[in-house]
Short mmCIF file of C-alpha atoms and ligand atoms in Angstrom, two decimals:
data_model
loop_
_atom_site.label_atom_id
_atom_site.label_comp_id
_atom_site.label_asym_id
_atom_site.label_seq_id
_atom_site.Cartn_x
_atom_site.Cartn_y
_atom_site.Cartn_z
CA UNK A 21 0.00 0.00 0.00
CA UNK A 22 1.23 3.51 -0.84
CA UNK A 23 0.96 6.22 1.73
CA UNK A 24 2.41 9.25 3.41
CA UNK A 25 2.86 10.31 7.06
CA UNK A 26 1.30 13.47 8.45
CA UNK A 27 0.28 15.06 11.74
CA UNK A 28 -3.44 15.29 12.38
CA UNK A 29 -3.22 19.09 12.47
CA UNK A 30 -1.29 19.20 9.23
CA UNK A 31 -3.66 17.89 6.60
CA UNK A 32 -4.59 21.18 5.09
CA UNK A 33 -2.00 20.82 2.32
CA UNK A 34 -3.50 17.53 1.29
CA UNK A 35 -6.96 18.95 0.69
CA UNK A 36 -5.67 22.14 -0.87
CA UNK A 37 -3.47 20.06 -3.12
CA UNK A 38 -6.38 17.92 -4.30
CA UNK A 39 -8.24 21.04 -5.39
CA UNK A 40 -5.15 22.77 -6.73
CA UNK A 41 -4.10 19.85 -8.91
CA UNK A 42 -7.67 19.35 -10.09
CA UNK A 43 -7.74 15.85 -8.68
CA UNK A 44 -11.25 16.95 -7.69
CA UNK A 45 -13.42 19.91 -8.68
CA UNK A 46 -14.85 20.26 -5.21
CA UNK A 47 -14.57 18.72 -1.79
CA UNK A 48 -17.17 17.91 0.81
CA UNK A 49 -15.68 17.85 4.25
CA UNK A 50 -16.59 18.60 7.85
CA UNK A 51 -15.76 21.99 9.28
CA UNK A 52 -16.31 23.87 12.50
CA UNK A 53 -19.54 25.72 13.06
CA UNK A 54 -19.41 27.25 16.51
CA UNK A 55 -19.39 24.47 19.01
CA UNK A 56 -20.14 21.89 16.42
CA UNK A 57 -19.20 20.35 13.14
CA UNK A 58 -21.11 20.36 9.85
CA UNK A 59 -20.22 19.62 6.25
CA UNK A 60 -19.27 22.16 3.64
CA UNK A 61 -18.67 21.93 -0.10
CA UNK A 62 -15.51 23.74 -1.11
CA UNK A 63 -14.27 24.71 -4.53
CA UNK A 64 -11.84 27.45 -3.54
CA UNK A 65 -8.77 26.01 -1.82
CA UNK A 66 -8.32 29.15 0.22
CA UNK A 67 -11.54 28.29 2.02
CA UNK A 68 -10.01 25.15 3.48
CA UNK A 69 -9.75 25.99 7.14
CA UNK A 70 -6.49 25.65 8.93
CA UNK A 71 -5.94 23.33 10.67
CA UNK A 72 -8.58 20.78 9.64
CA UNK A 73 -8.95 18.39 12.59
CA UNK A 74 -12.73 18.80 12.33
CA UNK A 75 -12.60 15.83 9.97
CA UNK A 76 -11.89 13.61 12.98
CA UNK A 77 -14.49 15.16 15.27
CA UNK A 78 -16.78 12.48 16.72
CA UNK A 79 -19.96 14.27 15.76
CA UNK A 80 -22.58 13.11 13.27
CA UNK A 81 -24.82 15.52 11.40
CA UNK A 82 -25.92 14.32 7.97
CA UNK A 83 -24.58 11.29 6.14
CA UNK A 84 -22.45 13.06 3.52
CA UNK A 85 -23.45 10.50 0.88
CA UNK A 86 -27.02 11.70 1.22
CA UNK A 87 -25.94 15.12 0.04
CA UNK A 88 -24.47 13.78 -3.18
CA UNK A 89 -27.19 11.27 -3.94
CA UNK A 90 -27.99 11.86 -7.60
CA UNK A 91 -24.55 13.36 -8.34
CA UNK A 92 -24.71 12.36 -11.97
CA UNK A 93 -22.78 15.29 -13.35
CA UNK A 94 -19.28 14.87 -14.72
CA UNK A 95 -17.48 17.16 -12.26
CA UNK A 96 -15.47 15.23 -9.76
CA UNK A 97 -16.33 15.48 -6.11
CA UNK A 98 -14.08 14.49 -3.25
CA UNK A 99 -15.84 13.32 -0.10
CA UNK A 100 -13.96 13.34 3.19
CA UNK A 101 -16.08 11.41 5.65
CA UNK A 102 -16.54 8.64 8.17
CA UNK A 103 -16.46 5.04 6.91
CA UNK A 104 -20.25 4.63 7.06
CA UNK A 105 -20.69 7.67 4.85
CA UNK A 106 -18.14 6.41 2.35
CA UNK A 107 -19.79 2.98 2.35
CA UNK A 108 -23.13 4.61 1.62
CA UNK A 109 -21.55 6.47 -1.30
CA UNK A 110 -20.24 3.15 -2.64
CA UNK A 111 -23.74 1.68 -2.46
CA UNK A 112 -25.05 4.73 -4.30
CA UNK A 113 -22.51 4.13 -7.07
CA UNK A 114 -23.78 0.58 -7.40
CA UNK A 115 -27.35 1.85 -7.39
CA UNK A 116 -26.38 4.18 -10.25
CA UNK A 117 -27.17 7.25 -8.19
CA UNK A 118 -23.61 8.40 -8.57
CA UNK A 119 -20.83 7.86 -11.05
CA UNK A 120 -17.79 5.96 -9.90
CA UNK A 121 -15.47 8.13 -11.98
CA UNK A 122 -16.84 11.36 -10.60
CA UNK A 123 -16.24 10.63 -6.93
CA UNK A 124 -13.00 10.48 -4.99
CA UNK A 125 -13.92 8.83 -1.70
CA UNK A 126 -11.72 9.61 1.28
CA UNK A 127 -12.51 7.72 4.46
CA UNK A 128 -11.39 8.87 7.89
CA UNK A 129 -10.88 6.68 10.95
CA UNK A 130 -13.84 6.89 13.30
CA UNK A 131 -14.12 6.16 16.96
CA UNK A 132 -17.89 6.45 17.03
CA UNK A 133 -19.81 9.68 17.02
CA UNK A 134 -22.03 11.65 19.36
CA UNK A 135 -25.23 13.26 18.25
CA UNK A 136 -24.80 16.88 17.24
CA UNK A 137 -26.60 17.86 20.41
CA UNK A 138 -24.39 15.82 22.74
CA UNK A 139 -21.27 16.92 20.94
CA UNK A 140 -22.15 20.59 21.09
CA UNK A 141 -23.08 20.37 24.76
CA UNK A 142 -19.75 18.81 25.66
CA UNK A 143 -17.53 20.02 22.85
CA UNK A 144 -14.72 21.08 25.10
CA UNK A 145 -14.58 17.83 26.94
CA UNK A 146 -14.88 15.68 23.84
CA UNK A 147 -12.48 17.63 21.66
CA UNK A 148 -11.47 16.90 18.09
CA UNK A 149 -10.74 13.23 18.43
CA UNK A 150 -11.51 10.49 20.93
CA UNK A 151 -9.90 7.08 21.16
CA UNK A 152 -11.68 4.08 22.61
CA UNK A 153 -10.34 4.76 26.11
CA UNK A 154 -11.74 8.27 25.97
CA UNK A 155 -15.08 6.94 24.68
CA UNK A 156 -15.31 4.74 27.78
CA UNK A 157 -14.26 7.55 30.08
CA UNK A 158 -16.94 9.84 28.68
CA UNK A 159 -19.51 7.10 28.90
CA UNK A 160 -18.77 6.89 32.62
CA UNK A 161 -19.81 10.53 32.79
CA UNK A 162 -23.04 9.83 30.97
CA UNK A 163 -21.87 11.12 27.59
CA UNK A 164 -22.30 8.20 25.21
CA UNK A 165 -21.71 7.72 21.50
CA UNK A 166 -24.76 6.94 19.39
CA UNK A 167 -26.17 3.45 19.59
CA UNK A 168 -25.49 3.01 15.85
CA UNK A 169 -21.82 3.66 16.60
CA UNK A 170 -21.71 1.35 19.59
CA UNK A 171 -22.72 -1.56 17.37
CA UNK A 172 -20.65 -0.44 14.37
CA UNK A 173 -17.84 -2.81 13.53
CA UNK A 174 -16.57 -1.02 10.43
CA UNK A 175 -15.01 2.17 11.75
CA UNK A 176 -11.60 1.96 10.18
CA UNK A 177 -10.62 4.03 7.19
CA UNK A 178 -10.19 1.08 4.85
CA UNK A 179 -12.90 1.90 2.31
CA UNK A 180 -13.03 4.29 -0.61
CA UNK A 181 -10.11 5.53 -2.67
CA UNK A 182 -8.02 7.11 0.08
CA UNK A 183 -7.90 6.34 3.79
CA UNK A 184 -6.85 8.68 6.59
CA UNK A 185 -5.60 6.46 9.36
CA UNK A 186 -4.97 7.55 12.95
CA UNK A 187 -1.75 6.19 14.47
CA UNK A 188 -0.57 6.86 18.02
CA UNK A 189 -0.76 10.40 19.31
CA UNK A 190 -1.45 12.82 16.52
CA UNK A 191 0.32 10.79 13.86
CA UNK A 192 -1.71 10.08 10.77
CA UNK A 193 -1.03 7.97 7.71
CA UNK A 194 -2.78 8.87 4.48
CA UNK A 195 -3.00 5.85 2.21
CA UNK A 196 -4.10 5.33 -1.36
CA UNK A 197 -6.51 2.41 -1.44
CA UNK A 198 -7.44 2.32 -5.12
CA UNK A 199 -5.46 3.33 -8.20
CA UNK A 200 -7.60 6.45 -8.41
CA UNK A 201 -6.66 7.30 -4.85
CA UNK A 202 -2.94 6.73 -5.40
CA UNK A 203 -3.05 8.82 -8.54
CA UNK A 204 -4.81 11.68 -6.78
CA UNK A 205 -2.27 11.65 -3.94
CA UNK A 206 0.69 11.46 -6.30
CA UNK A 207 -0.46 14.58 -8.08
CA UNK A 208 0.01 16.69 -4.97
CA UNK A 209 3.33 18.50 -4.96
CA UNK A 210 4.63 18.06 -1.47
CA UNK A 211 3.57 14.45 -1.17
CA UNK A 212 5.93 11.66 -2.03
CA UNK A 213 4.35 8.29 -1.49
CA UNK A 214 6.18 5.49 0.23
CA UNK A 215 5.33 1.85 0.60
CA UNK A 216 3.35 1.33 3.78
CA UNK A 217 2.71 -1.91 5.50
CA UNK A 218 -0.40 -1.36 7.54
CA UNK A 219 -1.76 -4.30 9.44
CA UNK A 220 -4.86 -3.44 11.43
CA UNK A 221 -6.19 -6.94 11.93
CA UNK A 222 -5.72 -6.80 15.70
CA UNK A 223 -7.55 -3.50 15.95
CA UNK A 224 -10.31 -4.78 13.69
CA UNK A 225 -10.77 -7.91 15.79
CA UNK A 226 -11.12 -5.86 18.93
CA UNK A 227 -13.69 -3.53 17.36
CA UNK A 228 -15.69 -6.41 15.94
CA UNK A 229 -15.74 -8.23 19.29
CA UNK A 230 -16.85 -5.14 21.19
CA UNK A 231 -19.51 -4.22 18.67
CA UNK A 232 -20.85 -7.76 18.76
CA UNK A 233 -21.22 -7.61 22.51
CA UNK A 234 -23.09 -4.32 22.30
CA UNK A 235 -25.29 -5.66 19.52
CA UNK A 236 -26.27 -8.68 21.55
CA UNK A 237 -27.20 -6.47 24.46
CA UNK A 238 -29.64 -4.39 22.40
CA UNK A 239 -33.32 -5.00 23.11
CA UNK A 240 -34.75 -7.04 20.24
CA UNK A 241 -37.91 -6.31 18.32
CA UNK A 242 -39.09 -9.87 18.00
CA UNK A 243 -42.84 -9.78 17.46
CA UNK A 244 -45.53 -7.76 15.74
CA UNK A 245 -46.65 -6.48 19.11
CA UNK A 246 -43.13 -5.39 19.95
CA UNK A 247 -42.85 -3.57 16.64
CA UNK A 248 -46.17 -1.81 17.22
CA UNK A 249 -45.00 -0.69 20.62
CA UNK A 250 -41.64 0.36 19.23
CA UNK A 251 -43.31 2.56 16.60
CA UNK A 252 -46.06 3.79 18.89
CA UNK A 253 -45.03 7.43 18.66
CA UNK A 254 -44.12 7.45 14.97
CA UNK A 255 -45.96 10.22 13.12
CA UNK A 256 -44.91 8.96 9.66
CA UNK A 257 -43.09 12.19 8.90
CA UNK A 258 -40.63 10.15 6.81
CA UNK A 259 -37.60 12.06 8.00
CA UNK A 260 -35.92 8.71 8.51
CA UNK A 261 -36.36 8.06 4.79
CA UNK A 262 -35.22 11.50 3.72
CA UNK A 263 -32.03 11.35 5.75
CA UNK A 264 -31.22 7.77 4.79
CA UNK A 265 -28.41 7.81 2.25
CA UNK A 266 -29.48 4.56 0.59
CA UNK A 267 -33.21 5.30 0.31
CA UNK A 268 -33.09 6.75 -3.17
CA UNK A 269 -36.38 6.42 -5.08
CA UNK A 270 -37.17 9.60 -6.97
CA UNK A 271 -40.84 9.04 -6.29
CA UNK A 272 -41.37 7.22 -3.06
CA UNK A 273 -44.41 4.94 -2.91
CA UNK A 274 -45.39 6.58 0.35
CA UNK A 275 -45.67 9.99 -1.29
CA UNK A 276 -48.20 8.67 -3.78
CA UNK A 277 -51.95 8.12 -3.42
CA UNK A 278 -51.67 4.40 -2.65
CA UNK A 279 -48.99 4.87 -0.06
CA UNK A 280 -50.22 8.16 1.30
CA UNK A 281 -54.00 8.16 0.89
CA UNK A 282 -55.84 11.41 1.52
CA UNK A 283 -59.44 12.58 1.43
CA UNK A 284 -61.83 10.11 -0.17
CA UNK A 285 -59.13 7.45 -0.53
CA UNK A 286 -58.45 7.58 3.16
CA UNK A 287 -62.14 7.42 4.01
CA UNK A 288 -62.62 4.46 1.69
CA UNK A 289 -59.92 2.48 3.45
CA UNK A 290 -61.39 3.37 6.83
CA UNK A 291 -64.79 2.18 5.61
CA UNK A 292 -63.31 -1.06 4.39
CA UNK A 293 -61.67 -1.84 7.71
CA UNK A 294 -64.00 -0.10 10.12
CA UNK A 295 -61.12 1.81 11.66
CA UNK A 296 -57.59 2.63 10.60
CA UNK A 297 -54.68 4.31 12.29
CA UNK A 298 -53.83 7.77 11.02
CA UNK A 299 -51.53 8.95 9.63
CA UNK A 300 -52.06 5.84 7.51
CA UNK A 301 -49.61 3.10 6.62
CA UNK A 302 -47.21 3.48 9.51
CA UNK A 303 -46.30 -0.21 9.75
CA UNK A 304 -46.39 -0.67 5.99
CA UNK A 305 -44.05 2.27 5.58
CA UNK A 306 -41.46 0.95 8.00
CA UNK A 307 -41.60 -2.67 6.90
CA UNK A 308 -41.31 -1.62 3.28
CA UNK A 309 -38.36 0.57 4.11
CA UNK A 310 -36.72 -2.22 6.06
CA UNK A 311 -37.02 -4.37 2.94
CA UNK A 312 -35.86 -1.64 0.59
CA UNK A 313 -32.68 -0.94 2.54
CA UNK A 314 -32.18 -4.53 3.64
CA UNK A 315 -29.13 -5.16 1.49
CA UNK A 316 -27.74 -1.63 1.41
CA UNK A 317 -28.19 -0.23 4.94
CA UNK A 318 -24.76 0.80 6.17
CA UNK A 319 -25.87 1.23 9.78
CA UNK A 320 -24.99 4.91 9.94
CA UNK A 321 -27.81 5.83 12.32
CA UNK A 322 -28.82 8.90 10.29
CA UNK A 323 -32.42 7.68 10.43
CA UNK A 324 -32.41 7.60 14.21
CA UNK A 325 -30.76 11.02 14.43
CA UNK A 326 -33.46 12.43 12.14
CA UNK A 327 -36.42 11.13 14.09
CA UNK A 328 -38.30 13.95 15.82
CA UNK A 329 -39.96 11.42 18.11
CA UNK A 330 -36.70 9.94 19.37
CA UNK A 331 -37.49 6.45 18.16
CA UNK A 332 -34.28 4.42 18.41
CA UNK A 333 -34.39 3.29 14.79
CA UNK A 334 -30.97 1.65 14.97
CA UNK A 335 -32.71 -1.22 16.70
CA UNK A 336 -34.90 -1.65 13.65
CA UNK A 337 -33.07 -0.83 10.42
CA UNK A 338 -29.43 -1.87 10.73
CA UNK A 339 -30.27 -4.74 13.05
CA UNK A 340 -32.74 -6.42 10.69
CA UNK A 341 -30.84 -5.43 7.56
CA UNK A 342 -27.79 -7.22 8.84
CA UNK A 343 -29.75 -10.48 8.98
CA UNK A 344 -30.68 -10.12 5.33
CA UNK A 345 -27.11 -9.18 4.42
CA UNK A 346 -25.95 -12.33 6.16
CA UNK A 347 -27.98 -14.66 3.96
CA UNK A 348 -26.39 -13.11 0.87
CA UNK A 349 -22.97 -12.83 2.54
CA UNK A 350 -23.01 -9.22 1.47
CA UNK A 351 -21.35 -6.30 3.21
CA UNK A 352 -22.69 -3.01 1.83
CA UNK A 353 -20.04 -0.56 0.77
CA UNK A 354 -17.19 -3.02 1.04
CA UNK A 355 -16.39 -3.41 -2.62
CA UNK A 356 -17.64 -1.24 -5.43
CA UNK A 357 -17.23 -4.11 -7.90
CA UNK A 358 -19.34 -6.58 -5.93
CA UNK A 359 -22.86 -6.72 -7.42
CA UNK A 360 -25.93 -5.82 -5.37
CA UNK A 361 -27.55 -9.04 -4.07
CA UNK A 362 -30.86 -8.47 -5.87
CA UNK A 363 -29.17 -8.09 -9.25
CA UNK A 364 -27.58 -11.54 -9.32
CA UNK A 365 -28.39 -15.12 -8.34
CA UNK A 366 -26.99 -18.62 -8.08
CA UNK A 367 -28.90 -21.38 -9.79
CA UNK A 368 -28.97 -23.39 -6.62
CA UNK A 369 -29.40 -21.46 -3.42
CA UNK A 370 -31.68 -20.37 -0.59
CA UNK A 371 -34.16 -23.26 -0.86
CA UNK A 372 -34.15 -23.54 2.93
CA UNK A 373 -35.32 -19.93 3.21
CA UNK A 374 -38.56 -20.24 1.25
CA UNK A 375 -41.03 -22.15 3.37
CA UNK B 23 -62.20 -11.48 15.78
CA UNK B 24 -61.73 -10.52 19.41
CA UNK B 25 -58.63 -11.14 21.51
CA UNK B 26 -60.17 -14.02 23.37
CA UNK B 27 -61.40 -16.82 21.23
CA UNK B 28 -63.28 -19.62 22.88
CA UNK B 29 -62.30 -23.17 22.19
CA UNK B 30 -65.26 -23.65 19.90
CA UNK B 31 -64.40 -20.60 17.87
CA UNK B 32 -60.85 -21.81 17.50
CA UNK B 33 -62.06 -25.10 16.13
CA UNK B 34 -64.14 -23.28 13.60
CA UNK B 35 -61.32 -20.97 12.56
CA UNK B 36 -61.08 -20.88 8.79
CA UNK B 37 -57.92 -19.11 7.73
CA UNK B 38 -57.90 -16.53 5.00
CA UNK B 39 -54.99 -17.12 2.69
CA UNK B 40 -53.81 -14.88 -0.14
CA UNK B 41 -51.89 -16.62 -2.90
CA UNK B 42 -49.76 -15.16 -5.67
CA UNK B 43 -49.10 -17.52 -8.54
CA UNK B 44 -47.32 -17.31 -11.84
CA UNK B 45 -49.52 -17.43 -14.92
CA UNK B 46 -47.35 -19.99 -16.73
CA UNK B 47 -47.16 -22.70 -14.12
CA UNK B 48 -48.94 -22.68 -10.79
CA UNK B 49 -51.93 -20.74 -12.06
CA UNK B 50 -52.35 -23.43 -14.72
CA UNK B 51 -51.78 -26.11 -12.09
CA UNK B 52 -54.64 -24.67 -10.06
CA UNK B 53 -56.78 -24.86 -13.20
CA UNK B 54 -55.72 -28.44 -13.76
CA UNK B 55 -56.52 -29.34 -10.17
CA UNK B 56 -59.98 -27.89 -10.75
CA UNK B 57 -60.69 -29.59 -14.07
CA UNK B 58 -59.45 -32.93 -12.79
CA UNK B 59 -61.63 -32.53 -9.71
CA UNK B 60 -58.85 -32.67 -7.16
CA UNK B 61 -60.34 -31.43 -3.91
CA UNK B 62 -58.58 -28.81 -1.83
CA UNK B 63 -59.76 -26.41 0.86
CA UNK B 64 -61.27 -23.13 -0.38
CA UNK B 65 -59.28 -20.88 1.96
CA UNK B 66 -57.02 -19.35 -0.66
CA UNK B 67 -57.74 -16.35 -2.83
CA UNK B 68 -55.41 -16.54 -5.77
CA UNK B 69 -53.95 -13.57 -7.58
CA UNK B 70 -52.34 -14.23 -10.93
CA UNK B 71 -48.98 -12.70 -11.76
CA UNK B 72 -47.34 -12.86 -15.17
CA UNK B 73 -44.08 -14.02 -13.64
CA UNK B 74 -42.51 -14.89 -10.27
CA UNK B 75 -40.44 -11.78 -10.60
CA UNK B 76 -43.63 -9.69 -10.50
CA UNK B 77 -43.99 -10.62 -6.85
CA UNK B 78 -43.12 -7.42 -5.07
CA UNK B 79 -42.53 -8.29 -1.42
CA UNK B 80 -44.74 -5.29 -0.66
CA UNK B 81 -47.69 -7.43 -1.83
CA UNK B 82 -46.86 -9.89 0.93
CA UNK B 83 -46.57 -7.15 3.53
CA UNK B 84 -49.82 -5.59 2.45
CA UNK B 85 -51.73 -8.87 2.59
CA UNK B 86 -50.39 -9.62 6.05
CA UNK B 87 -51.04 -6.12 7.36
CA UNK B 88 -54.57 -6.29 6.02
CA UNK B 89 -55.14 -9.34 8.17
CA UNK B 90 -54.47 -12.34 5.93
CA UNK B 91 -53.74 -15.36 8.12
CA UNK B 92 -51.41 -16.75 5.53
CA UNK B 93 -49.80 -15.75 2.25
CA UNK B 94 -48.21 -17.97 -0.33
CA UNK B 95 -46.40 -17.62 -3.56
CA UNK B 96 -45.92 -20.30 -6.15
CA UNK B 97 -44.05 -20.23 -9.45
CA UNK B 98 -42.24 -22.38 -11.97
CA UNK B 99 -39.42 -24.59 -10.75
CA UNK B 100 -36.04 -22.88 -10.75
CA UNK B 101 -34.58 -23.30 -14.21
CA UNK B 102 -38.00 -23.53 -15.84
CA UNK B 103 -39.09 -19.89 -15.81
CA UNK B 104 -41.08 -18.85 -18.87
CA UNK B 105 -38.91 -15.75 -18.95
CA UNK B 106 -35.74 -17.76 -18.25
CA UNK B 107 -34.62 -16.27 -14.92
CA UNK B 108 -37.51 -14.44 -13.27
CA UNK B 109 -37.86 -16.98 -10.50
CA UNK B 110 -34.14 -16.81 -9.66
CA UNK B 111 -34.54 -13.13 -8.86
CA UNK B 112 -37.83 -13.78 -7.09
CA UNK B 113 -36.20 -16.39 -4.87
CA UNK B 114 -33.72 -13.82 -3.57
CA UNK B 115 -36.46 -11.33 -2.77
CA UNK B 116 -38.56 -13.99 -1.08
CA UNK B 117 -35.62 -15.09 1.05
CA UNK B 118 -35.05 -11.47 2.06
CA UNK B 119 -38.63 -10.68 3.01
CA UNK B 120 -38.95 -13.96 4.90
CA UNK B 121 -35.83 -13.09 6.85
CA UNK B 122 -37.48 -9.82 7.85
CA UNK B 123 -40.76 -11.54 8.72
CA UNK B 124 -38.87 -14.12 10.74
CA UNK B 125 -37.64 -11.39 13.02
CA UNK B 126 -41.28 -10.63 13.83
CA UNK B 127 -42.35 -14.24 14.10
CA UNK B 128 -44.40 -13.96 10.90
CA UNK B 129 -42.30 -16.07 8.54
CA UNK B 130 -44.43 -19.15 9.12
CA UNK B 131 -47.34 -17.23 7.57
CA UNK B 132 -45.59 -16.71 4.24
CA UNK B 133 -44.58 -19.76 2.23
CA UNK B 134 -43.29 -20.26 -1.29
CA UNK B 135 -43.47 -23.24 -3.60
CA UNK B 136 -42.47 -24.30 -7.05
CA UNK B 137 -45.38 -25.99 -8.83
CA UNK B 138 -45.39 -26.55 -12.60
CA UNK B 139 -48.41 -26.47 -14.92
CA UNK B 140 -48.66 -30.25 -14.94
CA UNK B 141 -48.62 -30.63 -11.16
CA UNK B 142 -52.33 -30.24 -10.45
CA UNK B 143 -52.21 -32.85 -7.77
CA UNK B 144 -49.18 -31.29 -6.09
CA UNK B 145 -51.05 -27.98 -6.09
CA UNK B 146 -54.10 -29.52 -4.40
CA UNK B 147 -51.96 -31.26 -1.80
CA UNK B 148 -49.91 -28.16 -1.14
CA UNK B 149 -53.07 -26.14 -0.57
CA UNK B 150 -54.37 -28.78 1.79
CA UNK B 151 -51.14 -28.80 3.76
CA UNK B 152 -50.92 -25.02 3.86
CA UNK B 153 -54.49 -24.59 5.10
CA UNK B 154 -53.80 -27.10 7.87
CA UNK B 155 -50.55 -25.40 8.85
CA UNK B 156 -52.18 -21.98 9.07
CA UNK B 157 -55.16 -23.39 10.92
CA UNK B 158 -52.74 -24.81 13.42
CA UNK B 159 -51.13 -21.38 13.85
CA UNK B 160 -54.49 -19.74 14.48
CA UNK B 161 -55.59 -16.29 13.41
CA UNK B 162 -52.92 -13.78 12.43
CA UNK B 163 -51.88 -11.45 15.24
CA UNK B 164 -52.54 -8.63 12.77
CA UNK B 165 -56.16 -9.57 12.17
CA UNK B 166 -58.64 -6.92 13.19
CA UNK B 167 -55.95 -4.53 14.38
CA UNK B 168 -56.38 -0.82 13.92
CA UNK B 169 -53.47 -0.34 11.53
S1 SF4 C 9 -21.73 4.21 12.30
FE1 SF4 C 9 -19.55 3.56 12.46
S2 SF4 C 9 -18.42 4.71 10.93
FE2 SF4 C 9 -20.46 5.71 11.21
S3 SF4 C 9 -20.11 7.33 12.69
FE3 SF4 C 9 -20.75 5.52 13.86
S4 SF4 C 9 -18.85 4.39 14.39
FE4 SF4 C 9 -18.35 5.92 12.82
S1 SF4 C 10 -38.51 9.93 11.51
FE1 SF4 C 10 -39.47 8.99 13.32
S2 SF4 C 10 -41.56 9.83 13.39
FE2 SF4 C 10 -40.75 10.27 11.36
S3 SF4 C 10 -41.44 8.53 10.10
FE3 SF4 C 10 -39.40 8.00 10.85
S4 SF4 C 10 -39.77 6.83 12.75
FE4 SF4 C 10 -41.67 7.93 12.23
S1 SF4 C 11 -31.62 2.81 7.35
FE1 SF4 C 11 -30.74 4.22 8.85
S2 SF4 C 11 -28.83 3.23 9.47
FE2 SF4 C 11 -29.45 2.26 7.56
S3 SF4 C 11 -28.39 3.43 5.95
FE3 SF4 C 11 -30.44 4.34 6.21
S4 SF4 C 11 -30.12 6.03 7.67
FE4 SF4 C 11 -28.30 4.69 7.82
#
């Protein structure tokens, strides 16, 4: 693997260089907004803030991939984001919602993120970067990372075209993962790439084991009654859909008359059944969405963050999606060349899953 | 149907089953079962699809949420699809939706079969078996709910 060493506070040149050398036409990356962190899209290299440690800040606002959903123009965009965001972008490429050639995906090591609210409230204490020890320490004080992050086992910057890897202290290694990534890095003047031997298997094992433990401890939704109770407060605002990076239909079924009946249609259904819950189709909406994201959900927790009723949607979407992903042995966002499970088949398979 | 069913009512329970079948095989098999006077229970309402691949898992969800006690799908045997590979794609979708339903304890209310046009008898027997299975399970927990 080709890479280059940097300090975490000294990455500005890298991003400026990407813009300067036209490796990308614009960059999406996190930046400081008061006590918090949000994304910005930059075309002018002088607007890159110095230093840029906000890219490591354990705060989650929007899934950056959601912003570029439908980026079908030729201009090249660089996305600097957490692994779950990069994995969502990779799914969007496979779903033809984005062109592979027009995205340079740069993943950044993640330690788990706090909600914007929690991060802003404790910004000073949390700082620009937390390691796992710090995550535990904060948890002891009642400041916990999002549930989606607790059960996330893919937090390392090993996806996309370039990875920004945290080493000890403030040492960082920037690696080219794909040819496109290596090429983009090589174009930057003050970067000379060296061969890097990065073995993170031990770290990965630890993360996977911890995430598994947390996952097993989550309350399960294991019956219709439990699901009804879980969704009791849902007002079918569909924010969870709108903020989901891999929910991509241009015209959602639930925005159309059948999925979102109004007036006479609504009354007709009520007449048919005697009584219906309103807003209509709450369960149908969620179960349909579970199915629609079942192979592509990257477990980013954006749906949960977006819910105005504080429904812990991580316990629904990523948890069930993972079970579907398991039967197809598919990991969303892992490999841009791997076909989506519903677009391929084996002649002999799955017979034990049909009846 | 109320929450508490008496024993008698349970014995009388006749499940409502919604079936989706492919035009080229199972739908013809149902016809064949009829014309050759093979008896099977009348619990199923059959909806004809032009291909297995037309089965949108949303149909299954909708039937269940509207209170069907059971749902089934039946199409041509893998490798014998009228459109060559429709049922291969369908099989993946079915496996996925059943995995989701399993989480909610509903997977035993949605079954899939492969029944060709010449298998009238298999169709009748399958329907018999399915009706018994669903009867055994009792009414769907979603029946009569305000959803
Ligand atoms: S889901 Fe994973 S990659 Fe995404 S913010 Fe949380 S820990 Fe990081
Ligand atoms: S965001 Fe929350 S309230 Fe809105 S539809 Fe989703 S679960 Fe329901
Ligand atoms: S369903 Fe939720 S967790 Fe899964 S990709 Fe969409 S927003 Fe992220």
